[in-house]
Amino acid sequence: METEELIRRCKAIKLSGVEEGKATFKSKMKSKGEQIVTGCLVGKVLTNKSVNKEGLKIALQQAWQNKIEVKVESLGDNVFMFKFGTEIDKK
C-alpha cells in the first residue's frame, strides 16, 4: 500500500466517544509498521514557496551520496518522508 493511500485511509477513520483514546493493534500489524518506518525520516522545508519533490530529491541525493536511491514522498505543506534503502544511508 502506498503512503498516500494509507494517509487517506487514516484520515477517514472516525472514533465514537467510547472508542476515543482506546486503540489496540495486533502485534503483527505493529511490527510491520515499525519495519516500514525504521528506514524513514520526515522533514519539513522551511519556506513559504512550494517545493518541487523531484528537485528536492535530486539535490539531496547529490548532497547525501547514498548507495541506494532515496524515495521521497510528499506529505503536504512542504513536509516530506524520506525512505532510505539501508539504515547506514539513513544515518
N, CA, C and O of each residue as an XYZ file, in Angstrom:
364
protein
N       0.847     -1.177      0.000
C       0.000      0.000      0.000
C       0.890      1.237      0.000
O       1.827      1.335      0.792
N       0.602      2.158     -0.870
C       1.379      3.386     -0.964
C       1.053      4.314      0.210
O      -0.022      4.228      0.804
N       1.976      5.181      0.527
C       1.824      6.096      1.653
C       0.603      6.991      1.493
O      -0.135      7.208      2.454
N       0.383      7.513      0.291
C      -0.761      8.405      0.067
C      -2.079      7.697      0.368
O      -2.984      8.286      0.959
N      -2.184      6.441     -0.038
C      -3.392      5.656      0.227
C      -3.553      5.410      1.722
O      -4.663      5.488      2.249
N      -2.466      5.116      2.399
C      -2.505      4.891      3.841
C      -2.932      6.160      4.576
O      -3.736      6.098      5.506
N      -2.406      7.290      4.170
C      -2.785      8.568      4.778
C      -4.266      8.830      4.560
O      -4.961      9.253      5.483
N      -4.758      8.585      3.349
C      -6.173      8.801      3.037
C      -7.055      7.925      3.919
O      -8.069      8.386      4.442
N      -6.673      6.678      4.081
C      -7.464      5.760      4.904
C      -7.448      6.154      6.380
O      -8.466      6.063      7.067
N      -6.282      6.592      6.860
C      -6.194      7.008      8.264
C      -7.050      8.240      8.540
O      -7.680      8.342      9.593
N      -7.072      9.164      7.600
C      -7.889     10.368      7.771
C      -9.373     10.039      7.798
O     -10.158     10.781      8.388
N      -9.773      8.934      7.164
C     -11.182      8.546      7.095
C     -11.667      7.854      8.367
O     -12.871      7.663      8.537
N     -10.756      7.474      9.264
C     -11.135      6.780     10.489
C     -11.783      7.761     11.455
O     -11.236      8.827     11.739
N     -12.944      7.389     11.951
C     -13.659      8.199     12.939
C     -13.960      7.319     14.146
O     -14.442      6.197     13.986
N     -13.682      7.811     15.353
C     -13.941      7.072     16.574
C     -15.141      7.658     17.293
O     -15.349      8.871     17.288
N     -15.933      6.786     17.915
C     -17.037      7.266     18.739
C     -16.463      7.721     20.075
O     -15.288      7.484     20.357
N     -17.270      8.365     20.888
C     -16.810      8.839     22.194
C     -16.288      7.717     23.065
O     -15.330      7.912     23.812
N     -16.902      6.539     22.984
C     -16.485      5.390     23.779
C     -15.128      4.869     23.318
O     -14.302      4.467     24.138
N     -14.900      4.877     22.018
C     -13.661      4.335     21.445
C     -12.487      5.295     21.559
O     -11.330      4.874     21.544
N     -12.783      6.573     21.673
C     -11.720      7.576     21.655
C     -10.722      7.336     22.778
O     -11.107      7.114     23.926
N      -9.448      7.381     22.442
C      -8.384      7.178     23.406
C      -8.018      5.722     23.606
O      -7.050      5.417     24.302
N      -8.781      4.814     23.004
C      -8.502      3.387     23.126
C      -8.245      2.825     21.743
O      -9.118      2.861     20.876
N      -7.069      2.316     21.544
C      -6.746      1.683     20.266
C      -5.796      0.529     20.538
O      -4.815      0.673     21.267
N      -6.099     -0.608     19.949
C      -5.218     -1.756     20.089
C      -4.864     -2.259     18.704
O      -5.685     -2.223     17.787
N      -3.653     -2.721     18.563
C      -3.184     -3.232     17.291
C      -2.652     -4.643     17.507
O      -2.052     -4.947     18.538
N      -2.877     -5.472     16.544
C      -2.294     -6.798     16.599
C      -0.784     -6.635     16.560
O      -0.267     -5.755     15.872
N      -0.082     -7.473     17.291
C       1.377     -7.342     17.353
C       2.009     -7.460     15.977
O       3.030     -6.828     15.706
N       1.413     -8.263     15.105
C       1.934     -8.420     13.747
C       1.838     -7.090     12.983
O       2.755     -6.709     12.257
N       0.701     -6.391     13.166
C       0.493     -5.106     12.494
C       1.477     -4.066     13.032
O       2.047     -3.291     12.264
N       1.671     -4.051     14.343
C       2.595     -3.100     14.956
C       4.016     -3.365     14.464
O       4.747     -2.432     14.131
N       4.400     -4.622     14.422
C       5.735     -4.994     13.964
C       5.966     -4.563     12.521
O       7.029     -4.041     12.186
N       4.964     -4.782     11.666
C       5.070     -4.402     10.254
C       5.219     -2.880     10.130
O       6.027     -2.395      9.338
N       4.437     -2.132     10.916
C       4.524     -0.676     10.899
C       5.890     -0.179     11.326
O       6.427      0.766     10.749
N       6.453     -0.824     12.346
C       7.787     -0.448     12.810
C       8.839     -0.721     11.740
O       9.780      0.056     11.574
N       8.678     -1.823     11.017
C       9.615     -2.150      9.934
C       9.544     -1.095      8.832
O      10.568     -0.711      8.267
N       8.342     -0.633      8.532
C       8.160      0.348      7.460
C       8.838      1.668      7.813
O       9.525      2.250      6.974
N       8.655      2.146      9.034
C       9.172      3.465      9.399
C      10.623      3.439      9.871
O      11.235      4.495     10.032
N      11.182      2.251     10.096
C      12.563      2.166     10.567
C      13.524      2.866      9.618
O      14.446      3.546     10.067
N      13.328      2.713      8.333
C      14.229      3.316      7.352
C      13.780      4.668      6.859
O      14.222      5.108      5.798
N      12.910      5.349      7.598
C      12.345      6.625      7.131
C      12.696      7.787      8.045
O      12.914      7.621      9.245
N      12.743      8.947      7.451
C      12.839     10.214      8.174
C      11.776     11.146      7.602
O      11.428     11.051      6.425
N      11.269     12.032      8.427
C      10.302     13.028      7.968
C      10.917     14.395      8.213
O      11.483     14.653      9.275
N      10.801     15.271      7.218
C      11.354     16.609      7.352
C      10.486     17.651      6.691
O       9.708     17.343      5.789
N      10.618     18.875      7.134
C       9.856     19.991      6.576
C      10.831     21.010      6.009
O      11.808     21.379      6.661
N      10.558     21.460      4.794
C      11.353     22.516      4.176
C      10.746     23.844      4.622
O       9.572     24.114      4.367
N      11.543     24.658      5.281
C      11.048     25.897      5.869
C      11.114     27.040      4.863
O      12.088     27.792      4.813
N      10.069     27.150      4.072
C       9.935     28.224      3.097
C       8.452     28.465      2.849
O       7.622     27.582      3.067
N       8.133     29.660      2.396
C       6.742     29.971      2.052
C       6.389     29.493      0.654
O       5.214     29.421      0.293
N       7.410     29.166     -0.134
C       7.194     28.711     -1.504
C       6.969     27.209     -1.532
O       7.454     26.487     -0.661
N       6.241     26.745     -2.519
C       6.027     25.315     -2.714
C       7.325     24.670     -3.196
O       8.028     25.238     -4.032
N       7.643     23.493     -2.675
C       8.883     22.806     -3.015
C       8.586     21.696     -4.022
O       7.643     20.923     -3.846
N       9.393     21.624     -5.071
C       9.275     20.575     -6.077
C       9.906     19.301     -5.528
O      11.099     19.275     -5.223
N       9.101     18.239     -5.403
C       9.558     16.984     -4.813
C      10.735     16.391     -5.574
O      11.708     15.958     -4.957
N      10.667     16.364     -6.891
C      11.746     15.772     -7.692
C      13.028     16.591     -7.586
O      14.120     16.028     -7.508
N      12.900     17.911     -7.582
C      14.071     18.772     -7.420
C      14.723     18.568     -6.066
O      15.949     18.517     -5.966
N      13.914     18.451     -5.028
C      14.422     18.199     -3.681
C      15.143     16.852     -3.632
O      16.221     16.737     -3.048
N      14.543     15.845     -4.245
C      15.132     14.501     -4.261
C      16.506     14.513     -4.933
O      17.463     13.942     -4.410
N      16.598     15.158     -6.080
C      17.862     15.229     -6.820
C      18.921     15.964     -5.997
O      20.060     15.507     -5.896
N      18.545     17.100     -5.410
C      19.504     17.886     -4.627
C      20.004     17.116     -3.415
O      21.198     17.141     -3.115
N      19.106     16.435     -2.717
C      19.515     15.703     -1.520
C      20.330     14.464     -1.857
O      21.255     14.112     -1.125
N      19.996     13.803     -2.956
C      20.787     12.638     -3.345
C      22.218     13.042     -3.698
O      23.164     12.315     -3.395
N      22.374     14.197     -4.337
C      23.718     14.679     -4.648
C      24.475     15.030     -3.370
O      25.672     14.766     -3.263
N      23.784     15.622     -2.407
C      24.428     16.015     -1.156
C      24.734     14.809     -0.270
O      25.813     14.724      0.317
N      23.784     13.876     -0.176
C      23.935     12.729      0.725
C      24.781     11.605      0.121
O      25.433     10.864      0.856
N      24.777     11.475     -1.182
C      25.520     10.438     -1.901
C      25.271      9.037     -1.322
O      26.211      8.308     -1.005
N      23.996      8.680     -1.192
C      23.613      7.360     -0.684
C      23.901      6.283     -1.720
O      23.883      6.541     -2.924
N      24.167      5.070     -1.235
C      24.423      3.948     -2.137
C      23.148      3.499     -2.842
O      23.182      3.128     -4.015
N      22.030      3.533     -2.132
C      20.733      3.150     -2.695
C      19.869      4.401     -2.796
O      19.878      5.245     -1.900
N      19.128      4.514     -3.888
C      18.296      5.691     -4.138
C      17.305      5.936     -2.994
O      16.668      5.003     -2.504
N      17.186      7.182     -2.583
C      16.245      7.591     -1.552
C      14.904      7.858     -2.218
O      14.836      8.549     -3.235
N      13.834      7.308     -1.641
C      12.489      7.585     -2.141
C      11.930      8.743     -1.335
O      12.059      8.779     -0.111
N      11.307      9.692     -2.029
C      10.760     10.873     -1.379
C       9.265     10.929     -1.639
O       8.818     10.834     -2.782
N       8.490     11.086     -0.556
C       7.045     11.215     -0.688
C       6.602     12.505     -0.022
O       7.032     12.825      1.087
N       5.743     13.240     -0.705
C       5.214     14.473     -0.151
C       4.060     14.152      0.786
O       3.156     13.393      0.438
N       4.100     14.741      1.988
C       3.013     14.580      2.949
C       2.167     15.847      3.028
O       1.246     15.933      3.841
N       2.478     16.832      2.181
C       1.734     18.087      2.145
C       2.419     19.181      2.948
O       3.184     18.898      3.870
N       2.144     20.425      2.597
C       2.678     21.609      3.286
C       4.200     21.573      3.429
O       4.740     21.895      4.488
N       4.886     21.177      2.354
C       6.355     21.106      2.323
C       6.930     20.136      3.355
O       8.069     20.297      3.792
N       6.147     19.133      3.742
C       6.617     18.062      4.624
C       6.844     16.838      3.744
O       5.994     16.477      2.931
N       8.001     16.208      3.918
C       8.370     15.086      3.075
C       8.829     13.908      3.927
O       9.409     14.086      4.998
N       8.558     12.699      3.432
C       9.064     11.493      4.063
C      10.137     10.918      3.152
O       9.927     10.743      1.952
N      11.283     10.630      3.740
C      12.413     10.079      3.008
C      12.573      8.617      3.400
O      12.751      8.297      4.576
N      12.509      7.726      2.405
C      12.661      6.287      2.652
C      14.041      5.870      2.157
O      14.348      5.965      0.969
N      14.860      5.407      3.092
C      16.220      5.012      2.772
C      16.316      3.514      2.548
O      15.599      2.727      3.165
N      17.210      3.141      1.658
C      17.394      1.727      1.319
C      18.077      0.945      2.426
O      17.833     -0.252      2.582
N      18.927      1.606      3.192
C      19.629      0.930      4.296
C      19.667      1.851      5.512
O      19.532      3.069      5.392
N      19.848      1.262      6.654
C      19.953      2.029      7.899
C      21.207      2.900      7.881
O      21.210      3.997      8.438
N      22.256      2.420      7.250
C      23.512      3.192      7.148
C      23.284      4.459      6.334
O      23.787      5.523      6.693
N      22.519      4.356      5.223
C      22.222      5.541      4.412
C      21.406      6.551      5.211
O      21.569      7.759      5.033
N      20.537      6.072      6.082
C      19.699      6.973      6.897
C      20.556      7.788      7.855
O      20.237      8.941      8.144
N      21.633      7.203      8.346
C      22.494      7.895      9.320
C      23.341      8.917      8.618
O      24.134      9.607      9.259
